[in-house]
Amino acid sequence: MSILINILGLALTAFIVWWFWIYKSGAAAHAEGDAVSIVVDSGVYEPSVIHAPAGEPLTLRFIRKDSSPCAEKVIFNDLDISADLPVGEPYDLSFTPEKPGEYEFTCQMAMYRGKLIVEPE
Amino acid sequence: MAKATESTKPKSQKTQRLHVSDMSCAGCVETVEKTLKSVSGVNDARVNFAERTATVTGDVSPDTLVDAVGNAGYTASVMDGDIAESEKENMELGHYKALLKKTVVSGVIGLIIFLVSMLNLLPPLEALSGQVSWGVVSILTLFVLTYGGGRFFTGAWKSFKNHNANMDTLIAIGTGVAWVYSTFIVIFPYSVSEIARHMYFETAAIIIAFINLGSALEMRARGKTSQAIKRLIGLQPKTARVVRGGSEVDIPIEEVEFGDIVRVRPGEKIPVDGELTEGSSHVDESMLTGEPMPVEKKTGDEVAGGTINKSGSFLFRATRIGKDTALAQIIDMVRKAQNTKPAIGRLADRVSGIFVPTVLITAVVTMLIWFNFGPAPRITYMLVTTMAVLIIACPCALGLATPISVMVGVGKAAEYGVLIRRGDALQQAGQLTTIVLDKTGTITEGKPELTALDAEGITEEELLGISAGVEANSEHPLAEAVVEAARKRGIELKTVESFGAVSGHGVRAVYGGSEVLMGNRKFMLDNKIDIETAVSKSEELSESGQTVIFVALGGSLAGVLGISDPVKADSREAIKRLQADGIRVIMLTGDNRVTAGAVAKQVGVDDFIAEVLPEDKAQEVSKLQRKGEKVGMVGDGINDAPALAGADVGFAIGTGTDVAIESADITLMRGSLHGVADAVGISKATLRNIKENLIGAFGYNTLAIPVAAGILFPFIGILLNPVIAGAAMALSSVTVVTNANRLRWFKP
């Protein structure tokens, strides 16, 4: 029994490491032409990974459903872009990501987390 | 770096909100939606019956939408920014009340369960009646978890599916484990030894109550942090008195059109930006510039929306309306800056990113340690410590530490007429070691006047006429002084040909077949002009702080002009403030050493660099940087752009009506150098506040988690009650927000 609990505990630890840190989510959206819609609700951005080509105008349409103040801002720290998101109505954030790379976007408290992957043209 | 488009809403995808007042049935929703969707240019339209609002996306004018809804038999009006702001406030108030309600309901139920179990009011579990009674308690707790804490569970599940973990994850697992274990005991009381047969229903319920209370208090405190923005928005008047068809009519501010002539009476707010066409007055611009003294305005002067007309009545032509007004731009700029983070916050961001999974692992390790090495009853100790670890860890405090201070700091700066564009600038302004001040327009008024005229070989009138004729072609501020002087004295400007400027040296032109040279001593010597006779005069002028211009006509000296640019009344005092902050102040100017020295002495700078060509200013800044100095550059934002951009922090001196200064990190809305000292002071205070918050948040988590895990138990036999952990967690973010709010009382 005691060994079983220990094995379960270690397996749980391994699972946490794998699930939250190692596993790469395949649920990504690709920006092509129109705006990419991102739903902001219950602590997550859905989808949370956006692929976009460098040097092309990009519009991210944030649809905030969560009325808690945590969700009210979206910040692209490395791009110097930020916006206040209204509840219940779409908010279009348009910009042109110039340099390829991975840019995280988060809420003000960095609890909601997403990633914009800018790919070379 | 990416550049956001000027408006974050692209023209083709503009979102507009309408208020539709007389929809009485759900069927109306469909009619209004269909009507809006049929308008050309509309991409999407959605109607919210409960709010009586319609949200329309597309490239279409608001009037067209209002008309279309009107034709369908309903009354629509456009919802402007103010309404959106008050709507946001109402929504927040609603959210706050809902949180308080959840706190009270969860708290009362939790307290009842606590009393019932403390006073042993229910039969023991070993009896069937006991199991039934405790089963009711379990269901009551489940109600608390779903009603009061449902959002934590849905949030945790959504995050989990996204391979993400947040505060919800910790609360959901902590309280969920408490409930599942307790309910398991109720159903299978003999599955654990009697000594470990303890239930945690009240713990789960009270934790949920505490966390809701914490969120409510945090929300209240957060509301105060955005007061600066609210105050700025509140400056915008609602109506304007516009001259239409020969008479003056009051119209809503949104209907003011470009070019409208607007009447402002004493005591009224100026509705939009414009240019005075008739009358004069004194205008209080303190809300925009932080400058307390009213500014005199006469025909041709610019006035800014939101400022207050103190004395006379006047008319002005609207030149910037809606989102283009200085006030609207300031609001936008402050809002954007409030959402940025200085570098100091990046560490907290990185920690936040891995924080929750780390806590989850810590909880598992804690559980295993207590399970393997803990005293009896092992299961109870294991559960209490694991729960306490999950509940006490607070990623919110960590995540909030930086942004909440930045929000208050940037807002505070705006109150003093200091617009900070980025969080990084806010951090660096407090760390500057040297501040370089451009002389003209920064230390001085930037409005030079001709103060000396010494002709040689020709009359003074001729000298001034030719000089003004030449300088009329130049855009240099000194040139303006010469032209202005000629006009004032009623001297006709001579017509010259083939004008050319030699940057940093002077100008060259042809008058009546002879070459005219106007410029500094070096320019004369380079062109082999004999200036021997004017040397003593020029030195005398330089020593009194005047800029000397030699004029040569047909290869020989024709005279010397002396131009003074008066030092701003408060420059000396502001420079003293910077020096008192431990900053070295250097003046940078294109003037010759003697003139520069005279001004430097007058204002008390530590050092000065003279005879610098405009294009070399940036080099002087980088020279200082190479010496290891953190350099702030203060200039007027036009010819100083490269230097402003190259400095660690660029301060552009703007005016209340011209905020579109792109090359600077910080824009000073008033001309006074006190703005620089204010910016440094506010930056230092904000940085200190961020550090306090970060130390508090990091310290809290690094101390609280081991204590919750039971590190003190082997030494002093103390374990942390999960309920106390819940209270501490709820209060940790409140503390951070409250500390940030202290900044609101800071005076630079």
mmCIF file with all atom_site columns, N, CA, C and O in Angstrom, chain A residues 6 9 19-20 23 42 61 67 73 75 77 80 82 84 87 89-92 94 96 108-109 113, chain B residues 2 5 8 10 13 17 46 91 95 160 163-164 222 336 339 341 353 364 372 396 399 403 422:
data_model
loop_
_atom_site.group_PDB
_atom_site.id
_atom_site.type_symbol
_atom_site.label_atom_id
_atom_site.label_alt_id
_atom_site.label_comp_id
_atom_site.label_asym_id
_atom_site.label_entity_id
_atom_site.label_seq_id
_atom_site.pdbx_PDB_ins_code
_atom_site.Cartn_x
_atom_site.Cartn_y
_atom_site.Cartn_z
_atom_site.occupancy
_atom_site.B_iso_or_equiv
_atom_site.pdbx_formal_charge
_atom_site.auth_seq_id
_atom_site.auth_comp_id
_atom_site.auth_asym_id
_atom_site.auth_atom_id
_atom_site.pdbx_PDB_model_num
ATOM 1   N N  . ASN A 1 6   ? 3.454   5.846  -2.860  1.00 0.00 ? 6   ASN A N  1
ATOM 2   C CA . ASN A 1 6   ? 4.676   6.541  -3.279  1.00 0.00 ? 6   ASN A CA 1
ATOM 3   C C  . ASN A 1 6   ? 4.830   6.547  -4.798  1.00 0.00 ? 6   ASN A C  1
ATOM 4   O O  . ASN A 1 6   ? 5.192   7.564  -5.389  1.00 0.00 ? 6   ASN A O  1
ATOM 5   N N  . GLY A 1 9   ? 2.402   8.966  -6.186  1.00 0.00 ? 9   GLY A N  1
ATOM 6   C CA . GLY A 1 9   ? 2.884   10.341 -5.959  1.00 0.00 ? 9   GLY A CA 1
ATOM 7   C C  . GLY A 1 9   ? 3.929   10.739 -6.979  1.00 0.00 ? 9   GLY A C  1
ATOM 8   O O  . GLY A 1 9   ? 3.874   11.831 -7.563  1.00 0.00 ? 9   GLY A O  1
ATOM 9   N N  . TRP A 1 19  ? 2.672   17.369 -18.381 1.00 0.00 ? 19  TRP A N  1
ATOM 10  C CA . TRP A 1 19  ? 1.448   18.031 -18.859 1.00 0.00 ? 19  TRP A CA 1
ATOM 11  C C  . TRP A 1 19  ? 1.592   19.550 -18.959 1.00 0.00 ? 19  TRP A C  1
ATOM 12  O O  . TRP A 1 19  ? 1.178   20.163 -19.924 1.00 0.00 ? 19  TRP A O  1
ATOM 13  N N  . PHE A 1 20  ? 2.209   20.123 -17.905 1.00 0.00 ? 20  PHE A N  1
ATOM 14  C CA . PHE A 1 20  ? 2.264   21.586 -17.895 1.00 0.00 ? 20  PHE A CA 1
ATOM 15  C C  . PHE A 1 20  ? 3.523   22.162 -18.546 1.00 0.00 ? 20  PHE A C  1
ATOM 16  O O  . PHE A 1 20  ? 3.537   23.302 -18.955 1.00 0.00 ? 20  PHE A O  1
ATOM 17  N N  . TYR A 1 23  ? 4.706   18.965 -22.566 1.00 0.00 ? 23  TYR A N  1
ATOM 18  C CA . TYR A 1 23  ? 3.757   18.755 -23.648 1.00 0.00 ? 23  TYR A CA 1
ATOM 19  C C  . TYR A 1 23  ? 3.513   20.049 -24.414 1.00 0.00 ? 23  TYR A C  1
ATOM 20  O O  . TYR A 1 23  ? 3.290   21.098 -23.825 1.00 0.00 ? 23  TYR A O  1
ATOM 21  N N  . SER A 1 42  ? -12.552 32.029 -18.267 1.00 0.00 ? 42  SER A N  1
ATOM 22  C CA . SER A 1 42  ? -12.147 31.077 -17.220 1.00 0.00 ? 42  SER A CA 1
ATOM 23  C C  . SER A 1 42  ? -10.640 30.822 -17.178 1.00 0.00 ? 42  SER A C  1
ATOM 24  O O  . SER A 1 42  ? -10.196 29.690 -17.129 1.00 0.00 ? 42  SER A O  1
ATOM 25  N N  . ARG A 1 61  ? -8.843  39.084 -32.830 1.00 0.00 ? 61  ARG A N  1
ATOM 26  C CA . ARG A 1 61  ? -10.127 39.537 -32.295 1.00 0.00 ? 61  ARG A CA 1
ATOM 27  C C  . ARG A 1 61  ? -10.355 38.861 -30.941 1.00 0.00 ? 61  ARG A C  1
ATOM 28  O O  . ARG A 1 61  ? -10.608 37.658 -30.874 1.00 0.00 ? 61  ARG A O  1
ATOM 29  N N  . SER A 1 67  ? -15.963 38.250 -16.764 1.00 0.00 ? 67  SER A N  1
ATOM 30  C CA . SER A 1 67  ? -16.105 39.635 -16.305 1.00 0.00 ? 67  SER A CA 1
ATOM 31  C C  . SER A 1 67  ? -15.149 39.979 -15.163 1.00 0.00 ? 67  SER A C  1
ATOM 32  O O  . SER A 1 67  ? -15.105 41.112 -14.724 1.00 0.00 ? 67  SER A O  1
ATOM 33  N N  . LYS A 1 73  ? -7.195  42.954 -19.325 1.00 0.00 ? 73  LYS A N  1
ATOM 34  C CA . LYS A 1 73  ? -6.110  43.470 -20.163 1.00 0.00 ? 73  LYS A CA 1
ATOM 35  C C  . LYS A 1 73  ? -5.413  42.333 -20.902 1.00 0.00 ? 73  LYS A C  1
ATOM 36  O O  . LYS A 1 73  ? -5.301  41.231 -20.367 1.00 0.00 ? 73  LYS A O  1
ATOM 37  N N  . ILE A 1 75  ? -1.670  41.834 -22.783 1.00 0.00 ? 75  ILE A N  1
ATOM 38  C CA . ILE A 1 75  ? -0.390  42.527 -22.925 1.00 0.00 ? 75  ILE A CA 1
ATOM 39  C C  . ILE A 1 75  ? 0.595   41.662 -23.709 1.00 0.00 ? 75  ILE A C  1
ATOM 40  O O  . ILE A 1 75  ? 0.829   40.511 -23.365 1.00 0.00 ? 75  ILE A O  1
ATOM 41  N N  . ASN A 1 77  ? 4.102   41.857 -24.037 1.00 0.00 ? 77  ASN A N  1
ATOM 42  C CA . ASN A 1 77  ? 5.179   42.607 -23.403 1.00 0.00 ? 77  ASN A CA 1
ATOM 43  C C  . ASN A 1 77  ? 6.329   42.939 -24.338 1.00 0.00 ? 77  ASN A C  1
ATOM 44  O O  . ASN A 1 77  ? 6.817   44.060 -24.365 1.00 0.00 ? 77  ASN A O  1
ATOM 45  N N  . ASP A 1 80  ? 5.458   45.627 -26.987 1.00 0.00 ? 80  ASP A N  1
ATOM 46  C CA . ASP A 1 80  ? 4.958   46.926 -26.514 1.00 0.00 ? 80  ASP A CA 1
ATOM 47  C C  . ASP A 1 80  ? 3.529   47.185 -26.971 1.00 0.00 ? 80  ASP A C  1
ATOM 48  O O  . ASP A 1 80  ? 3.180   48.285 -27.387 1.00 0.00 ? 80  ASP A O  1
ATOM 49  N N  . SER A 1 82  ? -0.605  46.618 -25.977 1.00 0.00 ? 82  SER A N  1
ATOM 50  C CA . SER A 1 82  ? -1.525  46.206 -24.928 1.00 0.00 ? 82  SER A CA 1
ATOM 51  C C  . SER A 1 82  ? -2.903  46.774 -25.224 1.00 0.00 ? 82  SER A C  1
ATOM 52  O O  . SER A 1 82  ? -3.033  47.703 -26.005 1.00 0.00 ? 82  SER A O  1
ATOM 53  N N  . ASP A 1 84  ? -7.172  47.154 -23.434 1.00 0.00 ? 84  ASP A N  1
ATOM 54  C CA . ASP A 1 84  ? -8.217  46.826 -22.462 1.00 0.00 ? 84  ASP A CA 1
ATOM 55  C C  . ASP A 1 84  ? -9.330  46.130 -23.228 1.00 0.00 ? 84  ASP A C  1
ATOM 56  O O  . ASP A 1 84  ? -9.789  46.641 -24.247 1.00 0.00 ? 84  ASP A O  1
ATOM 57  N N  . VAL A 1 87  ? -16.053 43.561 -22.023 1.00 0.00 ? 87  VAL A N  1
ATOM 58  C CA . VAL A 1 87  ? -16.742 42.279 -21.833 1.00 0.00 ? 87  VAL A CA 1
ATOM 59  C C  . VAL A 1 87  ? -17.845 42.135 -22.877 1.00 0.00 ? 87  VAL A C  1
ATOM 60  O O  . VAL A 1 87  ? -18.592 43.067 -23.126 1.00 0.00 ? 87  VAL A O  1
ATOM 61  N N  . GLU A 1 89  ? -18.066 42.061 -26.050 1.00 0.00 ? 89  GLU A N  1
ATOM 62  C CA . GLU A 1 89  ? -18.035 42.537 -27.430 1.00 0.00 ? 89  GLU A CA 1
ATOM 63  C C  . GLU A 1 89  ? -16.630 42.335 -27.981 1.00 0.00 ? 89  GLU A C  1
ATOM 64  O O  . GLU A 1 89  ? -15.643 42.460 -27.264 1.00 0.00 ? 89  GLU A O  1
ATOM 65  N N  . PRO A 1 90  ? -16.564 41.994 -29.261 1.00 0.00 ? 90  PRO A N  1
ATOM 66  C CA . PRO A 1 90  ? -15.250 41.691 -29.829 1.00 0.00 ? 90  PRO A CA 1
ATOM 67  C C  . PRO A 1 90  ? -14.345 42.923 -29.822 1.00 0.00 ? 90  PRO A C  1
ATOM 68  O O  . PRO A 1 90  ? -14.834 44.037 -30.005 1.00 0.00 ? 90  PRO A O  1
ATOM 69  N N  . TYR A 1 91  ? -13.089 42.724 -29.597 1.00 0.00 ? 91  TYR A N  1
ATOM 70  C CA . TYR A 1 91  ? -12.118 43.821 -29.654 1.00 0.00 ? 91  TYR A CA 1
ATOM 71  C C  . TYR A 1 91  ? -11.007 43.416 -30.619 1.00 0.00 ? 91  TYR A C  1
ATOM 72  O O  . TYR A 1 91  ? -10.345 42.407 -30.422 1.00 0.00 ? 91  TYR A O  1
ATOM 73  N N  . ASP A 1 92  ? -10.849 44.215 -31.656 1.00 0.00 ? 92  ASP A N  1
ATOM 74  C CA . ASP A 1 92  ? -9.833  43.888 -32.660 1.00 0.00 ? 92  ASP A CA 1
ATOM 75  C C  . ASP A 1 92  ? -8.521  44.581 -32.351 1.00 0.00 ? 92  ASP A C  1
ATOM 76  O O  . ASP A 1 92  ? -8.466  45.799 -32.252 1.00 0.00 ? 92  ASP A O  1
ATOM 77  N N  . SER A 1 94  ? -5.021  45.182 -33.924 1.00 0.00 ? 94  SER A N  1
ATOM 78  C CA . SER A 1 94  ? -4.328  45.032 -35.206 1.00 0.00 ? 94  SER A CA 1
ATOM 79  C C  . SER A 1 94  ? -2.913  45.561 -35.126 1.00 0.00 ? 94  SER A C  1
ATOM 80  O O  . SER A 1 94  ? -2.688  46.633 -34.587 1.00 0.00 ? 94  SER A O  1
ATOM 81  N N  . THR A 1 96  ? 1.354   44.792 -36.985 1.00 0.00 ? 96  THR A N  1
ATOM 82  C CA . THR A 1 96  ? 2.158   44.005 -37.910 1.00 0.00 ? 96  THR A CA 1
ATOM 83  C C  . THR A 1 96  ? 3.375   43.478 -37.177 1.00 0.00 ? 96  THR A C  1
ATOM 84  O O  . THR A 1 96  ? 4.257   44.255 -36.831 1.00 0.00 ? 96  THR A O  1
ATOM 85  N N  . GLN A 1 108 ? -2.832  40.960 -17.191 1.00 0.00 ? 108 GLN A N  1
ATOM 86  C CA . GLN A 1 108 ? -1.965  41.816 -16.383 1.00 0.00 ? 108 GLN A CA 1
ATOM 87  C C  . GLN A 1 108 ? -1.183  41.017 -15.329 1.00 0.00 ? 108 GLN A C  1
ATOM 88  O O  . GLN A 1 108 ? -0.071  41.354 -14.982 1.00 0.00 ? 108 GLN A O  1
ATOM 89  N N  . MET A 1 109 ? -1.818  39.959 -14.840 1.00 0.00 ? 109 MET A N  1
ATOM 90  C CA . MET A 1 109 ? -1.178  39.190 -13.772 1.00 0.00 ? 109 MET A CA 1
ATOM 91  C C  . MET A 1 109 ? -0.430  37.974 -14.290 1.00 0.00 ? 109 MET A C  1
ATOM 92  O O  . MET A 1 109 ? 0.045   37.155 -13.519 1.00 0.00 ? 109 MET A O  1
ATOM 93  N N  . ARG A 1 113 ? -2.416  32.984 -20.290 1.00 0.00 ? 113 ARG A N  1
ATOM 94  C CA . ARG A 1 113 ? -1.182  32.997 -21.085 1.00 0.00 ? 113 ARG A CA 1
ATOM 95  C C  . ARG A 1 113 ? -1.434  32.465 -22.488 1.00 0.00 ? 113 ARG A C  1
ATOM 96  O O  . ARG A 1 113 ? -2.118  31.464 -22.673 1.00 0.00 ? 113 ARG A O  1
ATOM 97  N N  . ALA B 2 2   ? 7.188   45.176 -33.343 1.00 0.00 ? 2   ALA B N  1
ATOM 98  C CA . ALA B 2 2   ? 5.982   45.390 -34.122 1.00 0.00 ? 2   ALA B CA 1
ATOM 99  C C  . ALA B 2 2   ? 5.409   46.760 -33.783 1.00 0.00 ? 2   ALA B C  1
ATOM 100 O O  . ALA B 2 2   ? 5.640   47.298 -32.720 1.00 0.00 ? 2   ALA B O  1
ATOM 101 N N  . THR B 2 5   ? -1.130  49.515 -35.114 1.00 0.00 ? 5   THR B N  1
ATOM 102 C CA . THR B 2 5   ? -1.701  50.561 -35.953 1.00 0.00 ? 5   THR B CA 1
ATOM 103 C C  . THR B 2 5   ? -2.253  51.653 -35.056 1.00 0.00 ? 5   THR B C  1
ATOM 104 O O  . THR B 2 5   ? -2.542  51.418 -33.882 1.00 0.00 ? 5   THR B O  1
ATOM 105 N N  . THR B 2 8   ? -6.346  50.762 -32.610 1.00 0.00 ? 8   THR B N  1
ATOM 106 C CA . THR B 2 8   ? -6.259  49.319 -32.486 1.00 0.00 ? 8   THR B CA 1
ATOM 107 C C  . THR B 2 8   ? -7.401  48.638 -33.225 1.00 0.00 ? 8   THR B C  1
ATOM 108 O O  . THR B 2 8   ? -7.380  47.456 -33.432 1.00 0.00 ? 8   THR B O  1
ATOM 109 N N  . PRO B 2 10  ? -9.098  48.240 -36.654 1.00 0.00 ? 10  PRO B N  1
ATOM 110 C CA . PRO B 2 10  ? -8.895  48.560 -38.047 1.00 0.00 ? 10  PRO B CA 1
ATOM 111 C C  . PRO B 2 10  ? -10.176 49.100 -38.652 1.00 0.00 ? 10  PRO B C  1
ATOM 112 O O  . PRO B 2 10  ? -11.262 48.729 -38.228 1.00 0.00 ? 10  PRO B O  1
ATOM 113 N N  . GLN B 2 13  ? -12.807 46.776 -39.710 1.00 0.00 ? 13  GLN B N  1
ATOM 114 C CA . GLN B 2 13  ? -13.380 45.908 -38.684 1.00 0.00 ? 13  GLN B CA 1
ATOM 115 C C  . GLN B 2 13  ? -13.801 46.705 -37.456 1.00 0.00 ? 13  GLN B C  1
ATOM 116 O O  . GLN B 2 13  ? -13.789 46.189 -36.353 1.00 0.00 ? 13  GLN B O  1
ATOM 117 N N  . ARG B 2 17  ? -21.004 50.381 -30.826 1.00 0.00 ? 17  ARG B N  1
ATOM 118 C CA . ARG B 2 17  ? -22.117 49.934 -29.985 1.00 0.00 ? 17  ARG B CA 1
ATOM 119 C C  . ARG B 2 17  ? -23.249 50.949 -30.068 1.00 0.00 ? 17  ARG B C  1
ATOM 120 O O  . ARG B 2 17  ? -23.030 52.153 -30.042 1.00 0.00 ? 17  ARG B O  1
ATOM 121 N N  . ARG B 2 46  ? -24.819 42.027 -33.596 1.00 0.00 ? 46  ARG B N  1
ATOM 122 C CA . ARG B 2 46  ? -25.425 41.184 -32.563 1.00 0.00 ? 46  ARG B CA 1
ATOM 123 C C  . ARG B 2 46  ? -26.176 42.081 -31.598 1.00 0.00 ? 46  ARG B C  1
ATOM 124 O O  . ARG B 2 46  ? -25.672 43.128 -31.190 1.00 0.00 ? 46  ARG B O  1
ATOM 125 N N  . MET B 2 91  ? -20.634 47.277 -14.416 1.00 0.00 ? 91  MET B N  1
ATOM 126 C CA . MET B 2 91  ? -20.346 45.851 -14.492 1.00 0.00 ? 91  MET B CA 1
ATOM 127 C C  . MET B 2 91  ? -19.455 45.429 -13.315 1.00 0.00 ? 91  MET B C  1
ATOM 128 O O  . MET B 2 91  ? -19.674 44.408 -12.676 1.00 0.00 ? 91  MET B O  1
ATOM 129 N N  . HIS B 2 95  ? -20.204 42.837 -10.352 1.00 0.00 ? 95  HIS B N  1
ATOM 130 C CA . HIS B 2 95  ? -19.300 41.736 -10.061 1.00 0.00 ? 95  HIS B CA 1
ATOM 131 C C  . HIS B 2 95  ? -18.891 41.759 -8.580  1.00 0.00 ? 95  HIS B C  1
ATOM 132 O O  . HIS B 2 95  ? -18.850 40.730 -7.915  1.00 0.00 ? 95  HIS B O  1
ATOM 133 N N  . PHE B 2 160 ? -6.499  23.393 -17.346 1.00 0.00 ? 160 PHE B N  1
ATOM 134 C CA . PHE B 2 160 ? -5.869  22.074 -17.413 1.00 0.00 ? 160 PHE B CA 1
ATOM 135 C C  . PHE B 2 160 ? -5.892  21.564 -18.853 1.00 0.00 ? 160 PHE B C  1
ATOM 136 O O  . PHE B 2 160 ? -4.883  21.092 -19.370 1.00 0.00 ? 160 PHE B O  1
ATOM 137 N N  . HIS B 2 163 ? -3.257  22.874 -20.934 1.00 0.00 ? 163 HIS B N  1
ATOM 138 C CA . HIS B 2 163 ? -1.906  22.651 -20.391 1.00 0.00 ? 163 HIS B CA 1
ATOM 139 C C  . HIS B 2 163 ? -1.420  23.881 -19.644 1.00 0.00 ? 163 HIS B C  1
ATOM 140 O O  . HIS B 2 163 ? -0.257  24.252 -19.710 1.00 0.00 ? 163 HIS B O  1
ATOM 141 N N  . ASN B 2 164 ? -2.335  24.494 -18.979 1.00 0.00 ? 164 ASN B N  1
ATOM 142 C CA . ASN B 2 164 ? -2.026  25.711 -18.250 1.00 0.00 ? 164 ASN B CA 1
ATOM 143 C C  . ASN B 2 164 ? -2.492  25.504 -16.810 1.00 0.00 ? 164 ASN B C  1
ATOM 144 O O  . ASN B 2 164 ? -3.387  24.692 -16.573 1.00 0.00 ? 164 ASN B O  1
ATOM 145 N N  . ARG B 2 222 ? -8.533  47.927 -6.579  1.00 0.00 ? 222 ARG B N  1
ATOM 146 C CA . ARG B 2 222 ? -8.098  48.119 -7.960  1.00 0.00 ? 222 ARG B CA 1
ATOM 147 C C  . ARG B 2 222 ? -8.812  49.278 -8.610  1.00 0.00 ? 222 ARG B C  1
ATOM 148 O O  . ARG B 2 222 ? -8.222  50.008 -9.404  1.00 0.00 ? 222 ARG B O  1
ATOM 149 N N  . LYS B 2 336 ? -2.411  53.009 -22.575 1.00 0.00 ? 336 LYS B N  1
ATOM 150 C CA . LYS B 2 336 ? -1.481  52.033 -23.142 1.00 0.00 ? 336 LYS B CA 1
ATOM 151 C C  . LYS B 2 336 ? -0.284  51.842 -22.224 1.00 0.00 ? 336 LYS B C  1
ATOM 152 O O  . LYS B 2 336 ? 0.172   50.728 -22.003 1.00 0.00 ? 336 LYS B O  1
ATOM 153 N N  . ASN B 2 339 ? -0.591  49.656 -19.268 1.00 0.00 ? 339 ASN B N  1
ATOM 154 C CA . ASN B 2 339 ? -0.617  48.222 -19.531 1.00 0.00 ? 339 ASN B CA 1
ATOM 155 C C  . ASN B 2 339 ? 0.755   47.639 -19.836 1.00 0.00 ? 339 ASN B C  1
ATOM 156 O O  . ASN B 2 339 ? 0.860   46.477 -20.186 1.00 0.00 ? 339 ASN B O  1
ATOM 157 N N  . LYS B 2 341 ? 4.874   46.809 -18.932 1.00 0.00 ? 341 LYS B N  1
ATOM 158 C CA . LYS B 2 341 ? 5.601   46.430 -17.714 1.00 0.00 ? 341 LYS B CA 1
ATOM 159 C C  . LYS B 2 341 ? 7.066   46.805 -17.832 1.00 0.00 ? 341 LYS B C  1
ATOM 160 O O  . LYS B 2 341 ? 7.675   46.574 -18.863 1.00 0.00 ? 341 LYS B O  1
ATOM 161 N N  . GLY B 2 353 ? 4.871   32.119 -14.585 1.00 0.00 ? 353 GLY B N  1
ATOM 162 C CA . GLY B 2 353 ? 4.660   31.136 -15.632 1.00 0.00 ? 353 GLY B CA 1
ATOM 163 C C  . GLY B 2 353 ? 4.863   29.701 -15.162 1.00 0.00 ? 353 GLY B C  1
ATOM 164 O O  . GLY B 2 353 ? 4.235   28.778 -15.664 1.00 0.00 ? 353 GLY B O  1
ATOM 165 N N  . VAL B 2 364 ? 2.546   17.629 -3.835  1.00 0.00 ? 364 VAL B N  1
ATOM 166 C CA . VAL B 2 364 ? 2.697   16.155 -3.923  1.00 0.00 ? 364 VAL B CA 1
ATOM 167 C C  . VAL B 2 364 ? 3.856   15.691 -3.042  1.00 0.00 ? 364 VAL B C  1
ATOM 168 O O  . VAL B 2 364 ? 3.737   14.713 -2.285  1.00 0.00 ? 364 VAL B O  1
ATOM 169 N N  . ASN B 2 372 ? 5.131   9.218  4.448   1.00 0.00 ? 372 ASN B N  1
ATOM 170 C CA . ASN B 2 372 ? 6.210   8.281  4.778   1.00 0.00 ? 372 ASN B CA 1
ATOM 171 C C  . ASN B 2 372 ? 6.813   8.515  6.156   1.00 0.00 ? 372 ASN B C  1
ATOM 172 O O  . ASN B 2 372 ? 7.212   7.580  6.834   1.00 0.00 ? 372 ASN B O  1
ATOM 173 N N  . CYS B 2 396 ? -1.324  35.293 -7.592  1.00 0.00 ? 396 CYS B N  1
ATOM 174 C CA . CYS B 2 396 ? -1.910  36.604 -7.906  1.00 0.00 ? 396 CYS B CA 1
ATOM 175 C C  . CYS B 2 396 ? -1.042  37.733 -7.388  1.00 0.00 ? 396 CYS B C  1
ATOM 176 O O  . CYS B 2 396 ? -0.790  38.711 -8.083  1.00 0.00 ? 396 CYS B O  1
ATOM 177 N N  . GLY B 2 399 ? 1.850   38.121 -9.619  1.00 0.00 ? 399 GLY B N  1
ATOM 178 C CA . GLY B 2 399 ? 1.493   38.653 -10.934 1.00 0.00 ? 399 GLY B CA 1
ATOM 179 C C  . GLY B 2 399 ? 1.064   40.104 -10.880 1.00 0.00 ? 399 GLY B C  1
ATOM 180 O O  . GLY B 2 399 ? 1.288   40.861 -11.817 1.00 0.00 ? 399 GLY B O  1
ATOM 181 N N  . PRO B 2 403 ? 2.398   45.269 -12.330 1.00 0.00 ? 403 PRO B N  1
ATOM 182 C CA . PRO B 2 403 ? 1.448   46.067 -13.112 1.00 0.00 ? 403 PRO B CA 1
ATOM 183 C C  . PRO B 2 403 ? 0.613   47.039 -12.290 1.00 0.00 ? 403 PRO B C  1
ATOM 184 O O  . PRO B 2 403 ? 0.300   48.129 -12.753 1.00 0.00 ? 403 PRO B O  1
ATOM 185 N N  . ARG B 2 422 ? 6.217   54.089 -21.870 1.00 0.00 ? 422 ARG B N  1
ATOM 186 C CA . ARG B 2 422 ? 6.467   52.665 -21.638 1.00 0.00 ? 422 ARG B CA 1
ATOM 187 C C  . ARG B 2 422 ? 6.853   52.419 -20.184 1.00 0.00 ? 422 ARG B C  1
ATOM 188 O O  . ARG B 2 422 ? 7.430   53.283 -19.526 1.00 0.00 ? 422 ARG B O  1
#
